Short mmCIF file of C-alpha atoms in Angstrom, two decimals:
data_model
loop_
_atom_site.label_atom_id
_atom_site.label_comp_id
_atom_site.label_asym_id
_atom_site.label_seq_id
_atom_site.Cartn_x
_atom_site.Cartn_y
_atom_site.Cartn_z
CA UNK A 1415 102.27 51.32 131.50
CA UNK A 1416 99.21 52.82 129.83
CA UNK A 1417 95.89 51.00 130.18
CA UNK A 1418 93.88 50.21 127.07
CA UNK A 1419 90.21 49.30 126.73
CA UNK A 1420 88.38 47.49 123.95
CA UNK A 1421 85.66 49.53 122.31
CA UNK A 1422 82.73 47.19 121.69
CA UNK A 1423 80.31 49.85 120.46
CA UNK A 1424 80.11 51.74 118.20
CA UNK A 1425 81.71 49.42 115.68
CA UNK A 1426 84.29 48.76 114.44
CA UNK A 1427 85.89 47.38 117.59
CA UNK A 1428 89.26 48.89 118.48
CA UNK A 1429 91.69 49.49 121.33
CA UNK A 1430 91.48 52.89 123.02
CA UNK A 1431 93.55 54.37 125.87
CA UNK A 1432 91.86 54.70 129.26
CA UNK A 1433 93.43 58.04 130.19
CA UNK A 1434 91.60 60.85 128.46
CA UNK A 1435 88.71 58.61 127.35
CA UNK A 1436 85.92 60.57 129.04
CA UNK A 1437 87.71 63.90 128.63
CA UNK A 1438 87.39 63.33 124.89
CA UNK A 1439 83.59 63.38 125.27
CA UNK A 1440 83.83 67.11 126.07
CA UNK A 1441 80.66 67.01 128.11
CA UNK A 1442 81.33 70.54 129.38
CA UNK A 1443 80.66 71.95 125.90
CA UNK A 1444 77.25 70.35 125.36
CA UNK A 1445 75.25 72.90 127.35
CA UNK A 1446 76.69 76.06 125.85
CA UNK A 1447 73.86 76.83 123.39
CA UNK A 1448 70.81 75.84 125.41
CA UNK A 1449 69.90 74.09 128.63
CA UNK A 1450 72.70 72.81 130.85
CA UNK A 1451 73.95 69.28 130.37
CA UNK A 1452 73.17 67.18 133.46
CA UNK A 1453 75.07 63.92 133.73
CA UNK A 1454 75.59 61.16 136.26
CA UNK A 1455 77.95 58.23 136.73
CA UNK A 1456 77.17 55.03 138.65
CA UNK A 1457 79.03 51.84 139.41
CA UNK A 1458 77.19 48.60 140.11
CA UNK A 1459 77.63 44.85 140.26
CA UNK A 1460 75.88 42.62 137.73
CA UNK A 1461 73.14 42.00 140.29
CA UNK A 1462 72.49 45.74 140.52
CA UNK A 1463 74.13 46.65 143.83
CA UNK A 1464 75.71 50.11 144.06
CA UNK A 1465 76.19 49.85 147.84
CA UNK A 1466 75.47 47.54 150.76
CA UNK A 1467 73.97 48.41 154.12
CA UNK A 1468 75.45 47.41 157.45
CA UNK A 1469 72.86 45.29 159.27
CA UNK A 1470 73.64 46.83 162.67
CA UNK A 1471 74.39 50.50 162.03
CA UNK A 1472 72.24 50.71 158.86
CA UNK A 1473 75.02 52.81 157.35
CA UNK A 1474 75.60 52.25 153.63
CA UNK A 1475 79.02 51.53 152.21
CA UNK A 1476 80.64 50.61 148.90
CA UNK A 1477 82.54 47.30 149.15
CA UNK A 1478 86.17 47.67 148.12
CA UNK A 1479 85.82 44.70 145.78
CA UNK A 1480 83.36 46.76 143.70
CA UNK A 1481 85.72 49.65 143.08
CA UNK A 1482 88.70 49.89 140.75
CA UNK A 1483 91.39 52.43 139.91
CA UNK A 1484 90.27 52.57 136.28
CA UNK A 1485 86.67 53.32 137.18
CA UNK A 1486 87.77 56.03 139.61
CA UNK A 1487 89.97 57.64 136.99
CA UNK A 1488 87.00 57.94 134.63
CA UNK A 1489 84.83 59.26 137.48
CA UNK A 1490 87.37 62.05 137.97
CA UNK A 1491 87.52 62.79 134.24
CA UNK A 1492 83.77 63.44 134.32
CA UNK A 1493 84.09 65.60 137.43
CA UNK A 1494 86.83 67.60 135.70
CA UNK A 1495 84.28 68.75 133.10
CA UNK A 1496 81.73 70.09 135.57
CA UNK A 1497 80.83 73.68 136.41
CA UNK A 1498 79.24 72.31 139.58
CA UNK A 1499 78.85 69.05 141.47
CA UNK A 1500 75.51 68.08 143.05
CA UNK A 1501 76.06 66.10 146.22
CA UNK A 1502 73.78 65.41 149.19
CA UNK A 1503 73.66 65.45 152.97
CA UNK A 1504 74.12 61.69 153.26
CA UNK A 1505 77.47 61.83 151.50
CA UNK A 1506 78.66 64.75 153.65
CA UNK A 1507 77.70 62.91 156.83
CA UNK A 1508 79.59 59.83 155.63
CA UNK A 1509 82.56 62.03 154.73
CA UNK A 1510 82.59 63.59 158.21
CA UNK A 1511 82.48 60.10 159.75
CA UNK A 1512 85.37 59.04 157.46
CA UNK A 1513 83.25 56.30 155.87
CA UNK A 1514 83.83 57.81 152.42
CA UNK A 1515 86.66 59.76 150.83
CA UNK A 1516 86.57 63.35 149.62
CA UNK A 1517 85.65 63.61 145.92
CA UNK A 1518 84.72 67.31 145.90
CA UNK A 1519 87.99 68.64 144.44
CA UNK A 1520 89.74 67.91 141.16
CA UNK A 1521 93.43 67.56 140.31
CA UNK A 1522 94.93 68.15 143.76
CA UNK A 1523 97.11 65.02 143.89
CA UNK A 1524 100.23 64.27 141.83
CA UNK A 1525 98.36 61.48 140.02
CA UNK A 1526 95.58 63.84 138.92
CA UNK A 1527 97.47 67.07 138.23
CA UNK A 1528 96.73 66.60 134.54
CA UNK A 1529 93.04 67.15 135.26
CA UNK A 1530 93.74 70.52 136.85
CA UNK A 1531 95.83 71.46 133.80
CA UNK A 1532 93.03 70.27 131.52
CA UNK A 1533 90.47 72.51 133.31
CA UNK A 1534 92.82 75.47 132.93
CA UNK A 1535 93.31 74.75 129.23
CA UNK A 1536 89.51 74.56 128.75
CA UNK A 1537 89.00 77.91 130.55
CA UNK A 1538 87.06 76.30 133.39
CA UNK A 1539 87.31 77.50 136.99
CA UNK A 1540 90.06 76.01 139.14
CA UNK A 1541 87.46 73.84 140.90
CA UNK A 1542 83.78 73.07 140.26
CA UNK A 1543 81.28 74.69 142.59
CA UNK A 1544 79.27 72.57 145.04
CA UNK A 1545 75.51 72.17 145.40
CA UNK A 1546 74.25 70.24 148.43
CA UNK A 1547 70.74 68.75 148.19
CA UNK A 1548 69.34 68.08 151.65
CA UNK A 1549 65.90 67.95 153.24
CA UNK A 1550 67.15 67.85 156.83
CA UNK A 1551 70.01 70.35 156.37
CA UNK A 1552 71.83 68.23 158.94
CA UNK A 1553 75.39 67.83 157.69
CA UNK A 1554 78.89 69.26 158.01
CA UNK A 1555 80.74 70.87 155.15
CA UNK A 1556 84.40 69.88 154.80
CA UNK A 1557 87.02 72.62 155.15
CA UNK A 1558 88.34 71.71 151.70
CA UNK A 1559 85.47 73.63 150.05
CA UNK A 1560 86.62 76.94 151.51
CA UNK A 1561 90.27 76.02 151.14
CA UNK A 1562 89.80 75.67 147.39
CA UNK A 1563 87.50 78.72 147.12
CA UNK A 1564 84.52 76.79 145.79
CA UNK A 1565 81.12 78.45 145.83
CA UNK A 1566 78.62 76.30 147.71
CA UNK A 1567 74.82 76.43 147.44
CA UNK A 1568 72.35 74.47 149.54
CA UNK A 1569 69.06 73.20 148.07
CA UNK A 1570 66.25 72.00 150.31
CA UNK A 1571 62.49 71.41 150.39
CA UNK A 1572 59.66 73.86 151.06
CA UNK A 1573 59.09 72.62 154.63
CA UNK A 1574 62.72 72.65 155.71
CA UNK A 1575 63.44 73.64 159.30
CA UNK A 1576 63.71 77.47 159.39
CA UNK A 1577 66.31 77.26 162.16
CA UNK A 1578 68.55 75.09 160.01
CA UNK A 1579 68.11 77.45 157.07
CA UNK A 1580 69.08 80.37 159.31
CA UNK A 1581 72.08 78.40 160.59
CA UNK A 1582 73.51 77.97 157.10
CA UNK A 1583 72.65 81.49 155.98
CA UNK A 1584 74.44 82.89 159.04
CA UNK A 1585 77.51 81.00 157.86
CA UNK A 1586 77.29 82.80 154.53
CA UNK A 1587 75.72 80.11 152.33
CA UNK A 1588 72.85 80.67 149.93
CA UNK A 1589 69.92 78.34 150.71
CA UNK A 1590 67.07 77.93 148.25
CA UNK A 1591 63.96 75.74 148.08
CA UNK A 1592 63.72 73.32 145.16
CA UNK A 1593 60.89 70.94 145.96
CA UNK A 1594 57.91 70.14 148.21
CA UNK A 1595 58.01 69.09 151.85
CA UNK A 1596 61.52 67.80 152.66
CA UNK A 1597 62.29 66.75 149.10
CA UNK A 1598 64.59 68.30 146.52
CA UNK A 1599 63.25 67.66 143.02
CA UNK A 1600 65.04 67.64 139.71
CA UNK A 1601 63.18 70.28 137.69
CA UNK A 1602 63.21 73.20 140.16
CA UNK A 1603 66.80 72.41 141.14
CA UNK A 1604 68.13 72.44 137.58
CA UNK A 1605 66.08 75.54 136.74
CA UNK A 1606 67.75 77.35 139.64
CA UNK A 1607 71.23 76.19 138.62
CA UNK A 1608 70.53 77.19 135.02
CA UNK A 1609 69.62 80.69 136.21
CA UNK A 1610 72.86 80.89 138.18
CA UNK A 1611 74.64 80.19 134.91
CA UNK A 1612 75.91 76.62 135.14
CA UNK A 1613 76.32 74.78 131.85
CA UNK A 1614 77.68 71.38 132.94
CA UNK A 1615 76.24 69.78 136.06
CA UNK A 1616 77.63 66.51 137.41
CA UNK A 1617 75.30 64.51 139.63
CA UNK A 1618 77.15 62.61 142.40
CA UNK A 1619 74.23 62.54 144.82
CA UNK A 1620 72.99 58.95 144.84
CA UNK A 1621 69.92 57.03 143.67
CA UNK A 1622 67.18 59.29 145.08
CA UNK A 1623 68.50 62.30 143.20
CA UNK A 1624 69.03 60.21 140.07
CA UNK A 1625 65.40 59.08 140.19
CA UNK A 1626 63.98 62.61 140.47
CA UNK A 1627 66.24 63.86 137.67
CA UNK A 1628 65.04 61.08 135.38
CA UNK A 1629 61.39 61.46 136.42
CA UNK A 1630 61.50 65.21 135.77
CA UNK A 1631 63.28 64.76 132.41
CA UNK A 1632 66.35 66.66 133.55
CA UNK A 1633 69.09 64.06 133.06
CA UNK A 1634 70.96 64.34 129.76
CA UNK A 1635 73.46 61.52 129.96
CA UNK A 1636 74.14 58.49 132.16
CA UNK A 1637 77.53 56.82 132.51
CA UNK A 1638 77.39 53.34 134.01
CA UNK A 1639 80.20 50.98 135.01
CA UNK A 1640 79.20 47.31 135.36
CA UNK A 1641 81.64 45.31 137.47
CA UNK A 1642 81.62 41.66 136.43
CA UNK A 1643 80.68 40.18 139.79
CA UNK A 1644 77.61 39.04 141.70
CA UNK A 1645 77.75 40.91 144.98
CA UNK A 1646 74.71 39.56 146.83
CA UNK A 1647 73.65 40.87 150.23
CA UNK A 1648 70.12 41.20 151.59
CA UNK A 1649 70.39 44.92 152.47
CA UNK A 1650 71.54 47.00 149.53
CA UNK A 1651 71.03 50.07 147.37
CA UNK A 1652 70.45 50.05 143.63
CA UNK A 1653 70.41 52.74 140.93
CA UNK A 1654 66.79 53.81 141.42
CA UNK A 1655 63.89 52.84 143.62
CA UNK A 1656 60.37 54.08 144.24
CA UNK A 1657 57.65 54.60 141.63
CA UNK A 1658 57.96 53.40 138.05
CA UNK A 1659 59.69 55.80 135.67
CA UNK A 1660 58.00 54.63 132.48
CA UNK A 1661 59.36 55.99 129.21
CA UNK A 1662 61.24 58.72 131.12
CA UNK A 1663 63.66 55.96 132.10
CA UNK A 1664 64.39 54.86 128.53
CA UNK A 1665 67.99 55.23 127.35
CA UNK A 1666 69.94 54.90 124.13
CA UNK A 1667 73.39 53.29 124.17
CA UNK A 1668 76.06 55.66 122.83
CA UNK A 1669 79.23 53.71 123.66
CA UNK A 1670 80.38 50.52 125.38
CA UNK A 1671 83.94 49.58 126.32
CA UNK A 1672 85.39 46.47 127.92
CA UNK A 1673 88.12 46.62 130.55
CA UNK A 1674 89.64 43.25 131.53
CA UNK A 1675 91.42 45.04 134.43
CA UNK A 1676 93.98 43.28 136.59
CA UNK A 1677 94.04 39.49 136.90
CA UNK A 1678 92.99 39.73 140.55
CA UNK A 1679 89.95 41.92 139.84
CA UNK A 1680 86.79 41.28 137.80
CA UNK A 1681 86.53 42.91 134.42
CA UNK A 1682 84.09 45.72 133.78
CA UNK A 1683 82.06 47.45 131.11
CA UNK A 1684 81.99 51.22 130.72
CA UNK A 1685 78.75 52.33 129.09
CA UNK A 1686 77.47 55.73 128.04
CA UNK A 1687 73.72 56.26 127.58
CA UNK A 1688 71.80 59.25 126.31
CA UNK A 1689 68.35 59.83 127.75
CA UNK A 1690 65.41 59.59 125.37
CA UNK A 1691 63.40 61.92 127.65
CA UNK A 1692 60.20 59.95 127.16
CA UNK A 1693 60.09 60.58 123.44
#
C-alpha cells in the first residue's frame, strides 16, 4: 500500500505520494550551471535532539523511537541524487563498532533497487563517491566502498598527523587539507570538491560539519524531519552548537509536509528550507 503525505505548504494543501517525493526535487540538477549544490538532511525530536549520549561510554546513538521507515526512504532519495557524500570519522568509527548501519551505498537492496535504476536513468554514476572529513584521521573504511568502486577522498586540517596522512596515502587515498589545526571547514572543502568536478554534494556528517557549512555560506538547502515527540535526556546532540551563526543561519521555508505515520509511531513533518546566505 502506497504511503501518502499531506502537503501543508505551499498551498493549496493536497495529498502527495511519499515514494519519489524528494526525487522530484531533482537536487542533482541545481549545480550544473554554477557552484555545486550542497544539501543536508537532519532528523530531530520537537525538543531538538538528533542523538543521545550514553552516560557511561559517552558514545552517541540515535534512539530507535526517533527513526521511521518513511524518513529513511526520503533520506535515501536525497542520497540517490548526490555526486558525493560527505561523512566523517565519527560515523566510520561507529560503523566499525556496529553502532550504526551502512548508509554509504544506494540501491543495493531489493527495496531500494528503484533508486539504482533512477541514478542510471539520470546518467549518474552507479554510486556516489565518498569524502571523509576527519581531524584525527583515526577511522576504518568499510570494505563496501571498494566493493562498489567508489572513489574516496579524505579531508583533514592543516596540523593533521603526518604519519596518519602517510598511512592513508600508502593505501592509495588522496588526502587534502581543508582547514586550520585539526578542523575541516566548509569553504575550503567545497572549493576543493568543486575543483574535482562535483555538482551535487550531500552532507551526512553531523552537526559540526553542518555548522561550518552554514557559517561559511556553503550550504544551499536543508531538509529537516521533525518527529512529533519530546525525547528528553540530559546528554544529547542537536543540529548545531558553538558560536552564533547570525544571519548566515537564516532560512526560507520552501515546502512542508505532514506524515501521520503508523498508529504506533508519532507523526512527523518533512520540511525543506533554502538558505538565505546572510542576505
